[in-house]
Amino acid sequence: MVPWGHPAGWRQVRYTTKGISLDHCTTLPLLLKMFPRSEVFVLVLDSLVDEAPKPQSPSKCWQCYEESIEQLRYASQAKSYKELRDQLADFLSSYVKCLLGDQYKPVIHPVICPAVGRPGGKWIFRGNPRDFESIALYDLGKTIMEKPFSSIVVDTTHGVNFMPSLTTRLANRLASLLLARHEHLVLAGQRGVKIYIYNADPVPLASPGQPEMSLNLIAEETHSSIQIPPVIPENLLETMEPGTQPSIELNKTYFEYAGLVASSLYYPLPLLLVHAVSQETAAKAWEALEKAHGEWETSVEISGNTVQRRLAINPDALYLLMLTVAVARRLKEKGLSYPTDTRQLAQVLPLYEAVNEAYRYIIEDELARIEKKTFRIQRILKEADWTPLYLIYIEPNQHFSAVKKRTMIAHAGLQKEIVQVKLLENGQVLLRYNSAWENRPLQQLKSSGLLLPQCKATS
């Protein structure tokens, strides 16, 4: 994953690392020598549409720029923002292939991200700078939902302004989504997704000849946990200008899915999670993502050389909705359905372990207790239909007590007053919530203090 500023003026340099050296105007070929089977995501700003002047010392970067300049000029004549981004993506694909030549032929993913200000001097870009992260996360997320990458390499050498910091933050979120989506990444020996961050020495502005620069590994870690923020952004789409109103229904849909799934993961509530994702959640949540992206894109206006974004996509909200999609697709592939039995419910243990290792033991212990109790009274249960869970604890005179946050967390969301059990002929114990929780799960979470709090946009 490489964030790039404007590559036309980059100098020819000898880049070296770990005994490997390569003469080029970008570090990308050297990285491909080190990681030959990589897919490359090149993140550039839409301000690339500003045509660059010819540098004093033209390099391969300039030569390839000149070869593809007509594609760039087509982009400058775009009638819509979608057309602008599509033309820039075509230009970037051709440009990178020219830079790499025949020796390197990785899969290239051009990612056109929103700029702010006047980076190139001619075009003006107005909008929320956090859209950079949102659009990059949306575009990259479409790929990682299908491909279980086990490592992420970030080279911040050529990034400008906010690009390096936001791309590094993006790498951690992508790793988290990979863990949520692809179970084997948690079960594998490395137990996580490796993240490598590289950055080269700065090139001197006025050095004679061809300088020699080191490409440095500045950070390395194994990302082994799924990040779930303790608060949920109020809206997915936010207004940037008075008079521009995003879809209220779309923001409501986002919160219903993201709020329910995020809360069910943040606290150990596996039965509620299975209930949440059993309602075609993956397809509906992804549809909401696509609608939000489409509404954001069509609201962008191009007037002369000014690009005005009238809506913003909250990156924290987009991440939570993408996390919802990842989890829902994963559980759907495992064939989990609701109501669910205790053995099926145990299949979510690796997911919860990646959120918080302690959750695995809380859930395991509670399921084991239920199985043990139902076995002792199986003769009675076989003659009954759905039975309140408190009855298997031999508490026939149990009075309903309010759902308590502490009790729900301690018993993996299986508080005995709101759960029902059914013993199947094969000995399996089927679980479900009572009708109040089944029909209004979001409201029940909120009233019991288990719904993550909402937060308003800060910008």
CSV table of C-alpha atoms in Angstrom, one decimal:
chain,number,residue,atom,x,y,z
A,1,MET,CA,0.0,0.0,0.0
A,2,VAL,CA,1.8,3.1,-1.2
A,3,PRO,CA,0.5,6.7,-0.8
A,4,TRP,CA,1.9,8.9,-3.5
A,5,GLY,CA,2.0,12.6,-4.0
A,6,HIS,CA,2.7,13.9,-7.5
A,7,PRO,CA,5.3,11.5,-9.1
A,8,ALA,CA,6.1,13.5,-12.2
A,9,GLY,CA,9.1,15.3,-10.6
A,10,TRP,CA,10.7,12.5,-8.6
A,11,ARG,CA,14.4,12.1,-9.2
A,12,GLN,CA,16.4,9.1,-10.2
A,13,VAL,CA,17.8,7.6,-6.9
A,14,ARG,CA,19.7,4.5,-5.9
A,15,TYR,CA,17.5,2.9,-3.2
A,16,THR,CA,19.1,0.3,-0.9
A,17,THR,CA,17.9,-2.0,1.8
A,18,LYS,CA,19.3,-5.2,3.4
A,19,GLY,CA,21.9,-5.6,0.7
A,20,ILE,CA,19.6,-5.0,-2.2
A,21,SER,CA,19.9,-1.9,-4.3
A,22,LEU,CA,18.0,-0.6,-7.3
A,23,ASP,CA,18.2,2.6,-9.4
A,24,HIS,CA,14.8,4.1,-9.9
A,25,CYS,CA,12.7,7.2,-9.2
A,26,THR,CA,10.4,5.3,-6.8
A,27,THR,CA,10.8,2.8,-4.1
A,28,LEU,CA,8.1,0.6,-5.5
A,29,PRO,CA,10.3,-1.8,-7.6
A,30,LEU,CA,12.6,-2.3,-4.7
A,31,LEU,CA,9.6,-3.3,-2.5
A,32,LEU,CA,8.4,-5.7,-5.1
A,33,LYS,CA,11.9,-7.4,-5.0
A,34,MET,CA,11.4,-7.8,-1.3
A,35,PHE,CA,7.7,-8.9,-1.5
A,36,PRO,CA,7.4,-10.4,-5.0
A,37,ARG,CA,3.9,-11.8,-4.6
A,38,SER,CA,2.3,-8.6,-3.5
A,39,GLU,CA,-0.8,-6.8,-4.8
A,40,VAL,CA,-0.1,-3.1,-5.0
A,41,PHE,CA,-2.6,-0.5,-3.9
A,42,VAL,CA,-1.5,2.9,-5.1
A,43,LEU,CA,-3.2,5.8,-3.2
A,44,VAL,CA,-3.1,9.1,-4.9
A,45,LEU,CA,-5.1,12.3,-4.5
A,46,ASP,CA,-7.6,13.5,-7.1
A,47,SER,CA,-5.5,16.7,-7.3
A,48,LEU,CA,-3.3,14.6,-9.7
A,49,VAL,CA,-5.5,16.2,-12.3
A,50,ASP,CA,-3.3,19.3,-12.1
A,51,GLU,CA,-0.8,18.9,-14.9
A,52,ALA,CA,2.8,19.1,-13.6
A,53,PRO,CA,5.6,21.2,-15.1
A,54,LYS,CA,8.6,19.5,-16.6
A,55,PRO,CA,11.4,19.0,-14.0
A,56,GLN,CA,14.9,20.2,-14.5
A,57,SER,CA,16.3,16.6,-14.4
A,58,PRO,CA,13.7,14.3,-16.1
A,59,SER,CA,13.7,10.7,-14.8
A,60,LYS,CA,11.7,7.6,-15.6
A,61,CYS,CA,8.9,9.1,-13.5
A,62,TRP,CA,8.7,12.0,-15.9
A,63,GLN,CA,9.0,9.9,-19.1
A,64,CYS,CA,6.1,7.7,-18.1
A,65,TYR,CA,4.1,10.8,-17.1
A,66,GLU,CA,4.6,12.2,-20.6
A,67,GLU,CA,3.6,9.0,-22.2
A,68,SER,CA,0.2,8.9,-20.4
A,69,ILE,CA,-0.4,12.7,-20.3
A,70,GLU,CA,-3.4,12.5,-22.7
A,71,GLN,CA,-5.3,10.3,-20.3
A,72,LEU,CA,-4.7,12.9,-17.6
A,73,ARG,CA,-6.0,15.7,-19.8
A,74,TYR,CA,-9.2,13.7,-20.4
A,75,ALA,CA,-9.7,13.7,-16.6
A,76,SER,CA,-9.4,17.5,-16.5
A,77,GLN,CA,-12.4,17.7,-18.9
A,78,ALA,CA,-14.6,15.4,-16.8
A,79,LYS,CA,-18.3,16.4,-16.4
A,80,SER,CA,-18.8,14.5,-13.1
A,81,TYR,CA,-16.7,13.6,-10.1
A,82,LYS,CA,-17.2,9.9,-10.9
A,83,GLU,CA,-15.8,10.4,-14.4
A,84,LEU,CA,-12.9,12.4,-13.0
A,85,ARG,CA,-12.0,9.6,-10.6
A,86,ASP,CA,-12.4,6.9,-13.3
A,87,GLN,CA,-10.2,8.8,-15.7
A,88,LEU,CA,-7.5,9.3,-13.1
A,89,ALA,CA,-7.6,5.6,-12.2
A,90,ASP,CA,-7.0,4.7,-15.8
A,91,PHE,CA,-4.1,7.1,-16.0
A,92,LEU,CA,-2.6,5.8,-12.8
A,93,SER,CA,-2.9,2.1,-14.0
A,94,SER,CA,-1.1,3.0,-17.2
A,95,TYR,CA,1.5,5.1,-15.4
A,96,VAL,CA,2.5,2.4,-12.9
A,97,LYS,CA,2.7,-0.3,-15.5
A,98,CYS,CA,5.1,2.0,-17.5
A,99,LEU,CA,7.2,2.6,-14.3
A,100,LEU,CA,7.5,-1.1,-13.5
A,101,GLY,CA,8.1,-2.3,-17.1
A,102,ASP,CA,8.1,-6.0,-18.0
A,103,GLN,CA,10.2,-7.1,-15.0
A,104,TYR,CA,7.4,-6.6,-12.4
A,105,LYS,CA,3.8,-7.4,-13.2
A,106,PRO,CA,1.9,-7.3,-9.9
A,107,VAL,CA,-1.8,-6.7,-9.6
A,108,ILE,CA,-2.3,-3.0,-9.4
A,109,HIS,CA,-5.2,-1.3,-7.6
A,110,PRO,CA,-5.4,2.4,-8.3
A,111,VAL,CA,-7.1,4.2,-5.4
A,112,ILE,CA,-8.2,7.8,-6.1
A,113,CYS,CA,-8.6,9.7,-2.8
A,114,PRO,CA,-10.1,13.2,-2.1
A,115,ALA,CA,-7.7,16.1,-1.7
A,116,VAL,CA,-8.2,19.3,0.2
A,117,GLY,CA,-6.8,22.8,-0.7
A,118,ARG,CA,-4.8,23.5,-3.8
A,119,PRO,CA,-2.0,20.9,-3.8
A,120,GLY,CA,-1.1,21.4,-7.5
A,121,GLY,CA,-1.7,25.1,-7.7
A,122,LYS,CA,-4.5,25.3,-10.2
A,123,TRP,CA,-7.4,23.1,-9.1
A,124,ILE,CA,-9.2,23.8,-5.7
A,125,PHE,CA,-10.6,21.0,-3.6
A,126,ARG,CA,-13.0,21.7,-0.8
A,127,GLY,CA,-14.3,19.1,1.6
A,128,ASN,CA,-13.5,17.1,4.8
A,129,PRO,CA,-9.9,15.8,4.8
A,130,ARG,CA,-11.1,12.6,6.6
A,131,ASP,CA,-12.8,11.6,3.3
A,132,PHE,CA,-9.3,10.4,2.3
A,133,GLU,CA,-9.5,7.6,4.8
A,134,SER,CA,-13.1,6.9,4.1
A,135,ILE,CA,-12.7,6.5,0.4
A,136,ALA,CA,-9.5,4.5,0.7
A,137,LEU,CA,-11.1,2.2,3.2
A,138,TYR,CA,-14.1,1.7,1.0
A,139,ASP,CA,-12.1,0.9,-2.1
A,140,LEU,CA,-9.6,-1.4,-0.3
A,141,GLY,CA,-12.3,-3.0,1.8
A,142,LYS,CA,-14.0,-4.4,-1.4
A,143,THR,CA,-10.8,-6.4,-2.1
A,144,ILE,CA,-10.0,-7.6,1.4
A,145,MET,CA,-13.5,-8.9,1.9
A,146,GLU,CA,-12.6,-11.5,-0.7
A,147,LYS,CA,-8.8,-12.0,-0.3
A,148,PRO,CA,-7.3,-13.0,3.0
A,149,PHE,CA,-4.0,-11.1,2.9
A,150,SER,CA,-1.8,-12.2,5.8
A,151,SER,CA,0.5,-9.1,5.7
A,152,ILE,CA,0.2,-5.4,4.8
A,153,VAL,CA,3.2,-3.4,3.7
A,154,VAL,CA,3.0,0.4,3.8
A,155,ASP,CA,5.6,2.6,2.2
A,156,THR,CA,5.1,6.2,3.2
A,157,THR,CA,8.2,7.5,1.3
A,158,HIS,CA,6.3,9.3,-1.4
A,159,GLY,CA,3.2,10.4,0.6
A,160,VAL,CA,2.5,14.1,1.3
A,161,ASN,CA,0.6,16.1,3.9
A,162,PHE,CA,-1.9,13.9,5.8
A,163,MET,CA,-1.4,10.9,3.5
A,164,PRO,CA,1.3,9.0,5.5
A,165,SER,CA,-0.4,9.3,8.9
A,166,LEU,CA,-3.8,8.3,7.6
A,167,THR,CA,-2.5,5.4,5.5
A,168,THR,CA,-0.7,4.0,8.6
A,169,ARG,CA,-4.0,4.3,10.5
A,170,LEU,CA,-5.7,2.7,7.5
A,171,ALA,CA,-3.4,-0.3,7.7
A,172,ASN,CA,-4.4,-1.1,11.2
A,173,ARG,CA,-8.1,-0.9,10.3
A,174,LEU,CA,-7.6,-3.1,7.3
A,175,ALA,CA,-5.8,-5.7,9.4
A,176,SER,CA,-8.7,-5.6,11.9
A,177,LEU,CA,-11.2,-6.2,9.1
A,178,LEU,CA,-9.1,-9.1,7.7
A,179,LEU,CA,-9.2,-10.8,11.1
A,180,ALA,CA,-12.9,-10.3,11.4
A,181,ARG,CA,-13.6,-11.6,7.9
A,182,HIS,CA,-11.1,-14.5,7.5
A,183,GLU,CA,-11.1,-16.9,10.4
A,184,HIS,CA,-7.9,-18.8,9.5
A,185,LEU,CA,-5.8,-15.6,10.0
A,186,VAL,CA,-6.6,-15.9,13.7
A,187,LEU,CA,-6.1,-19.7,13.8
A,188,ALA,CA,-2.8,-19.6,11.9
A,189,GLY,CA,0.5,-19.9,13.6
A,190,GLN,CA,1.3,-16.2,13.4
A,191,ARG,CA,-2.1,-15.4,15.0
A,192,GLY,CA,-2.7,-12.1,13.2
A,193,VAL,CA,-1.8,-9.9,10.3
A,194,LYS,CA,1.7,-8.6,9.9
A,195,ILE,CA,2.2,-4.9,9.3
A,196,TYR,CA,5.4,-3.4,7.9
A,197,ILE,CA,5.9,0.3,7.6
A,198,TYR,CA,8.8,1.6,5.4
A,199,ASN,CA,10.1,5.0,4.6
A,200,ALA,CA,13.2,6.1,2.7
A,201,ASP,CA,15.8,8.8,3.5
A,202,PRO,CA,14.7,12.2,2.2
A,203,VAL,CA,16.3,13.0,-1.2
A,204,PRO,CA,18.5,16.1,-1.0
A,205,LEU,CA,17.1,18.9,-3.2
A,206,ALA,CA,20.4,20.1,-4.6
A,207,SER,CA,22.8,17.1,-4.6
A,208,PRO,CA,24.9,16.4,-7.8
A,209,GLY,CA,24.6,13.1,-9.6
A,210,GLN,CA,22.4,10.3,-8.4
A,211,PRO,CA,22.1,10.2,-4.6
A,212,GLU,CA,22.0,6.9,-2.6
A,213,MET,CA,19.1,6.6,-0.2
A,214,SER,CA,18.3,3.8,2.3
A,215,LEU,CA,14.8,2.4,2.4
A,216,ASN,CA,14.2,1.9,6.2
A,217,LEU,CA,11.8,-0.4,8.0
A,218,ILE,CA,10.5,2.0,10.6
A,219,ALA,CA,7.8,-0.2,12.2
A,220,GLU,CA,6.8,-3.9,12.3
A,221,GLU,CA,4.0,-5.5,14.3
A,222,THR,CA,1.6,-8.4,14.3
A,223,HIS,CA,-1.9,-7.0,14.5
A,224,SER,CA,-3.8,-9.7,16.4
A,225,SER,CA,-7.0,-8.1,17.7
A,226,ILE,CA,-10.2,-6.8,16.2
A,227,GLN,CA,-10.6,-3.1,17.0
A,228,ILE,CA,-14.1,-2.0,18.2
A,229,PRO,CA,-14.4,1.6,19.2
A,230,PRO,CA,-16.2,2.2,22.5
A,231,VAL,CA,-18.5,4.8,20.8
A,232,ILE,CA,-20.5,4.7,17.5
A,233,PRO,CA,-20.6,7.8,15.3
A,234,GLU,CA,-24.2,9.1,15.0
A,235,ASN,CA,-24.2,9.3,11.2
A,236,LEU,CA,-22.4,7.6,8.3
A,237,LEU,CA,-23.1,10.5,5.9
A,238,GLU,CA,-22.5,14.1,7.3
A,239,THR,CA,-23.4,17.5,5.8
A,240,MET,CA,-20.6,19.8,4.8
A,241,GLU,CA,-22.7,22.6,3.5
A,242,PRO,CA,-26.1,24.1,4.7
A,243,GLY,CA,-28.8,23.0,2.4
A,244,THR,CA,-27.3,19.7,1.6
A,245,GLN,CA,-29.1,16.9,3.5
A,246,PRO,CA,-27.9,13.3,3.4
A,247,SER,CA,-30.4,10.5,3.5
A,248,ILE,CA,-31.9,10.2,6.9
A,249,GLU,CA,-33.1,6.7,6.2
A,250,LEU,CA,-29.5,5.6,5.2
A,251,ASN,CA,-28.0,7.0,8.4
A,252,LYS,CA,-30.7,5.2,10.4
A,253,THR,CA,-30.0,1.9,8.5
A,254,TYR,CA,-26.3,2.3,9.2
A,255,PHE,CA,-26.8,2.7,12.9
A,256,GLU,CA,-29.2,-0.2,13.2
A,257,TYR,CA,-26.7,-2.7,11.7
A,258,ALA,CA,-23.5,-1.2,13.0
A,259,GLY,CA,-24.8,-0.5,16.4
A,260,LEU,CA,-26.2,-4.0,16.9
A,261,VAL,CA,-23.2,-5.9,15.6
A,262,ALA,CA,-20.6,-3.6,17.3
A,263,SER,CA,-22.3,-3.8,20.7
A,264,SER,CA,-22.7,-7.6,20.4
A,265,LEU,CA,-18.9,-7.9,19.8
A,266,TYR,CA,-17.8,-5.2,22.2
A,267,TYR,CA,-19.6,-7.1,24.9
A,268,PRO,CA,-19.6,-10.9,24.8
A,269,LEU,CA,-23.1,-11.4,23.4
A,270,PRO,CA,-22.8,-14.3,20.9
A,271,LEU,CA,-26.4,-15.3,20.7
A,272,LEU,CA,-27.4,-11.8,20.0
A,273,LEU,CA,-24.7,-11.5,17.3
A,274,VAL,CA,-26.0,-14.7,15.5
A,275,HIS,CA,-29.5,-13.3,15.7
A,276,ALA,CA,-28.3,-10.0,14.2
A,277,VAL,CA,-26.4,-11.5,11.3
A,278,SER,CA,-29.1,-14.1,10.5
A,279,GLN,CA,-31.3,-11.5,8.8
A,280,GLU,CA,-29.4,-11.1,5.5
A,281,THR,CA,-27.3,-8.5,7.3
A,282,ALA,CA,-24.2,-8.9,5.1
A,283,ALA,CA,-26.1,-8.1,1.9
A,284,LYS,CA,-28.1,-5.3,3.5
A,285,ALA,CA,-25.1,-3.7,5.2
A,286,TRP,CA,-23.0,-3.8,2.0
A,287,GLU,CA,-26.0,-2.2,0.1
A,288,ALA,CA,-26.0,0.6,2.7
A,289,LEU,CA,-22.2,1.1,2.1
A,290,GLU,CA,-22.6,1.3,-1.6
A,291,LYS,CA,-25.6,3.7,-1.3
A,292,ALA,CA,-23.6,6.0,1.0
A,293,HIS,CA,-20.6,6.0,-1.4
A,294,GLY,CA,-22.9,6.7,-4.3
A,295,GLU,CA,-24.7,9.5,-2.5
A,296,TRP,CA,-21.4,11.0,-1.5
A,297,GLU,CA,-19.9,10.8,-5.0
A,298,THR,CA,-23.0,12.3,-6.8
A,299,SER,CA,-23.1,15.2,-4.4
A,300,VAL,CA,-19.6,16.4,-5.5
A,301,GLU,CA,-19.8,19.3,-7.9
A,302,ILE,CA,-17.1,20.3,-10.4
A,303,SER,CA,-17.3,24.0,-11.4
A,304,GLY,CA,-14.4,25.0,-13.6
A,305,ASN,CA,-11.3,24.0,-11.7
A,306,THR,CA,-13.1,23.7,-8.3
A,307,VAL,CA,-14.2,20.4,-6.8
A,308,GLN,CA,-16.7,20.9,-4.0
A,309,ARG,CA,-17.7,18.0,-1.8
A,310,ARG,CA,-21.1,18.7,-0.2
A,311,LEU,CA,-21.2,15.6,2.0
A,312,ALA,CA,-18.6,13.7,4.0
A,313,ILE,CA,-18.4,10.0,4.9
A,314,ASN,CA,-17.4,9.5,8.6
A,315,PRO,CA,-14.5,7.0,8.4
A,316,ASP,CA,-15.2,5.6,11.9
A,317,ALA,CA,-18.8,4.9,10.9
A,318,LEU,CA,-17.7,3.4,7.6
A,319,TYR,CA,-15.3,1.1,9.4
A,320,LEU,CA,-18.0,-0.1,11.8
A,321,LEU,CA,-20.4,-0.8,8.9
A,322,MET,CA,-17.6,-2.6,7.0
A,323,LEU,CA,-16.9,-4.6,10.2
A,324,THR,CA,-20.5,-5.6,10.2
A,325,VAL,CA,-20.2,-6.9,6.7
A,326,ALA,CA,-17.1,-8.8,7.5
A,327,VAL,CA,-18.5,-10.6,10.5
A,328,ALA,CA,-21.9,-11.3,8.8
A,329,ARG,CA,-20.2,-12.9,5.8
A,330,ARG,CA,-17.9,-14.9,8.0
A,331,LEU,CA,-20.8,-16.3,10.1
A,332,LYS,CA,-23.0,-16.9,7.0
A,333,GLU,CA,-20.2,-19.0,5.5
A,334,LYS,CA,-20.1,-21.1,8.7
A,335,GLY,CA,-23.8,-21.9,8.2
A,336,LEU,CA,-24.9,-20.4,11.5
A,337,SER,CA,-28.6,-19.7,11.9
A,338,TYR,CA,-31.0,-18.5,14.5
A,339,PRO,CA,-32.2,-20.0,16.8
A,340,THR,CA,-28.9,-21.8,17.3
A,341,ASP,CA,-27.6,-24.7,19.3
A,342,THR,CA,-24.8,-24.6,21.8
A,343,ARG,CA,-22.3,-26.4,19.5
A,344,GLN,CA,-23.0,-24.0,16.7
A,345,LEU,CA,-22.6,-21.0,19.0
A,346,ALA,CA,-19.2,-22.3,20.0
A,347,GLN,CA,-18.1,-21.7,16.5
A,348,VAL,CA,-17.9,-18.0,17.2
A,349,LEU,CA,-15.3,-18.5,19.9
A,350,PRO,CA,-12.3,-17.6,17.6
A,351,LEU,CA,-14.0,-14.4,16.6
A,352,TYR,CA,-14.6,-13.3,20.2
A,353,GLU,CA,-11.1,-14.4,21.1
A,354,ALA,CA,-9.8,-11.9,18.5
A,355,VAL,CA,-11.8,-9.2,20.2
A,356,ASN,CA,-10.8,-10.1,23.8
A,357,GLU,CA,-9.2,-13.4,24.8
A,358,ALA,CA,-11.2,-13.4,28.1
A,359,TYR,CA,-14.4,-13.5,26.1
A,360,ARG,CA,-13.6,-17.0,24.9
A,361,TYR,CA,-13.5,-18.4,28.4
A,362,ILE,CA,-16.7,-16.5,29.5
A,363,ILE,CA,-18.7,-17.9,26.6
A,364,GLU,CA,-17.2,-21.4,26.8
A,365,ASP,CA,-18.0,-21.6,30.5
A,366,GLU,CA,-21.6,-20.4,30.1
A,367,LEU,CA,-22.3,-22.9,27.3
A,368,ALA,CA,-20.8,-25.8,29.2
A,369,ARG,CA,-23.0,-24.9,32.3
A,370,ILE,CA,-26.2,-24.8,30.1
A,371,GLU,CA,-25.4,-28.2,28.5
A,372,LYS,CA,-24.7,-29.8,31.8
A,373,LYS,CA,-27.9,-28.5,33.4
A,374,THR,CA,-30.1,-29.5,30.4
A,375,PHE,CA,-28.6,-33.0,30.5
A,376,ARG,CA,-29.7,-33.5,34.1
A,377,ILE,CA,-33.3,-32.8,33.2
A,378,GLN,CA,-33.4,-34.0,29.7
A,379,ARG,CA,-36.4,-36.3,30.3
A,380,ILE,CA,-38.5,-33.3,31.3
A,381,LEU,CA,-37.2,-31.1,28.5
A,382,LYS,CA,-37.9,-33.7,25.8
A,383,GLU,CA,-41.5,-33.5,26.6
A,384,ALA,CA,-41.6,-29.7,26.5
A,385,ASP,CA,-41.3,-27.1,23.8
A,386,TRP,CA,-39.4,-23.9,24.5
A,387,THR,CA,-38.6,-23.6,28.2
A,388,PRO,CA,-37.3,-20.5,30.1
A,389,LEU,CA,-33.6,-20.9,30.8
A,390,TYR,CA,-34.1,-20.3,34.5
A,391,LEU,CA,-36.2,-23.5,34.8
A,392,ILE,CA,-33.2,-25.7,34.0
A,393,TYR,CA,-31.5,-24.2,37.1
A,394,ILE,CA,-34.4,-25.7,39.1
A,395,GLU,CA,-35.8,-22.3,40.0
A,396,PRO,CA,-39.5,-22.8,39.2
A,397,ASN,CA,-40.6,-19.8,41.3
A,398,GLN,CA,-38.2,-17.4,39.6
A,399,HIS,CA,-39.5,-13.9,39.3
A,400,PHE,CA,-38.3,-11.8,36.4
A,401,SER,CA,-35.6,-9.4,37.3
A,402,ALA,CA,-34.5,-6.6,35.0
A,403,VAL,CA,-31.8,-7.2,32.5
A,404,LYS,CA,-28.5,-6.2,34.1
A,405,LYS,CA,-25.5,-5.1,32.2
A,406,ARG,CA,-23.1,-6.8,34.7
A,407,THR,CA,-25.1,-10.1,34.5
A,408,MET,CA,-25.3,-10.1,30.8
A,409,ILE,CA,-21.5,-9.6,30.4
A,410,ALA,CA,-20.7,-12.2,33.1
A,411,HIS,CA,-23.0,-14.8,31.5
A,412,ALA,CA,-22.2,-14.1,27.8
A,413,GLY,CA,-25.5,-12.4,27.1
A,414,LEU,CA,-27.4,-15.5,28.3
A,415,GLN,CA,-29.2,-14.0,31.3
A,416,LYS,CA,-31.6,-16.8,32.3
A,417,GLU,CA,-34.7,-14.6,32.5
A,418,ILE,CA,-34.6,-13.6,28.8
A,419,VAL,CA,-33.3,-16.9,27.2
A,420,GLN,CA,-35.3,-19.9,26.2
A,421,VAL,CA,-34.0,-23.5,25.6
A,422,LYS,CA,-35.2,-26.5,23.7
A,423,LEU,CA,-33.7,-30.0,23.7
A,424,LEU,CA,-33.6,-31.6,20.3
A,425,GLU,CA,-33.9,-35.3,19.6
A,426,ASN,CA,-30.2,-35.5,18.8
A,427,GLY,CA,-29.3,-34.1,22.3
A,428,GLN,CA,-28.4,-30.7,21.0
A,429,VAL,CA,-29.5,-27.7,23.1
A,430,LEU,CA,-31.2,-25.0,21.1
A,431,LEU,CA,-31.2,-21.4,22.3
A,432,ARG,CA,-33.2,-18.3,21.5
A,433,TYR,CA,-34.2,-15.0,23.2
A,434,ASN,CA,-37.7,-14.3,24.3
A,435,SER,CA,-39.9,-12.3,22.0
A,436,ALA,CA,-39.1,-8.9,23.6
A,437,TRP,CA,-35.4,-9.3,22.7
A,438,GLU,CA,-36.0,-11.0,19.4
A,439,ASN,CA,-38.4,-8.2,18.1
A,440,ARG,CA,-36.6,-5.2,19.5
A,441,PRO,CA,-32.9,-6.0,20.0
A,442,LEU,CA,-31.5,-2.5,19.5
A,443,GLN,CA,-34.0,-1.0,22.0
A,444,GLN,CA,-33.4,-3.8,24.5
A,445,LEU,CA,-29.6,-3.2,24.3
A,446,LYS,CA,-30.1,0.5,24.8
A,447,SER,CA,-32.4,0.1,27.8
A,448,SER,CA,-30.0,-2.3,29.5
A,449,GLY,CA,-27.0,-0.1,28.9
A,450,LEU,CA,-25.4,-2.5,26.5
A,451,LEU,CA,-25.7,-0.4,23.3
A,452,LEU,CA,-22.5,1.5,22.7
A,453,PRO,CA,-23.1,5.2,23.0
A,454,GLN,CA,-23.4,7.5,20.0
A,455,CYS,CA,-21.1,10.4,19.3
A,456,LYS,CA,-21.6,13.4,17.1
A,457,ALA,CA,-19.2,14.5,14.4
A,458,THR,CA,-16.3,16.6,15.6
A,459,SER,CA,-15.7,18.3,12.2
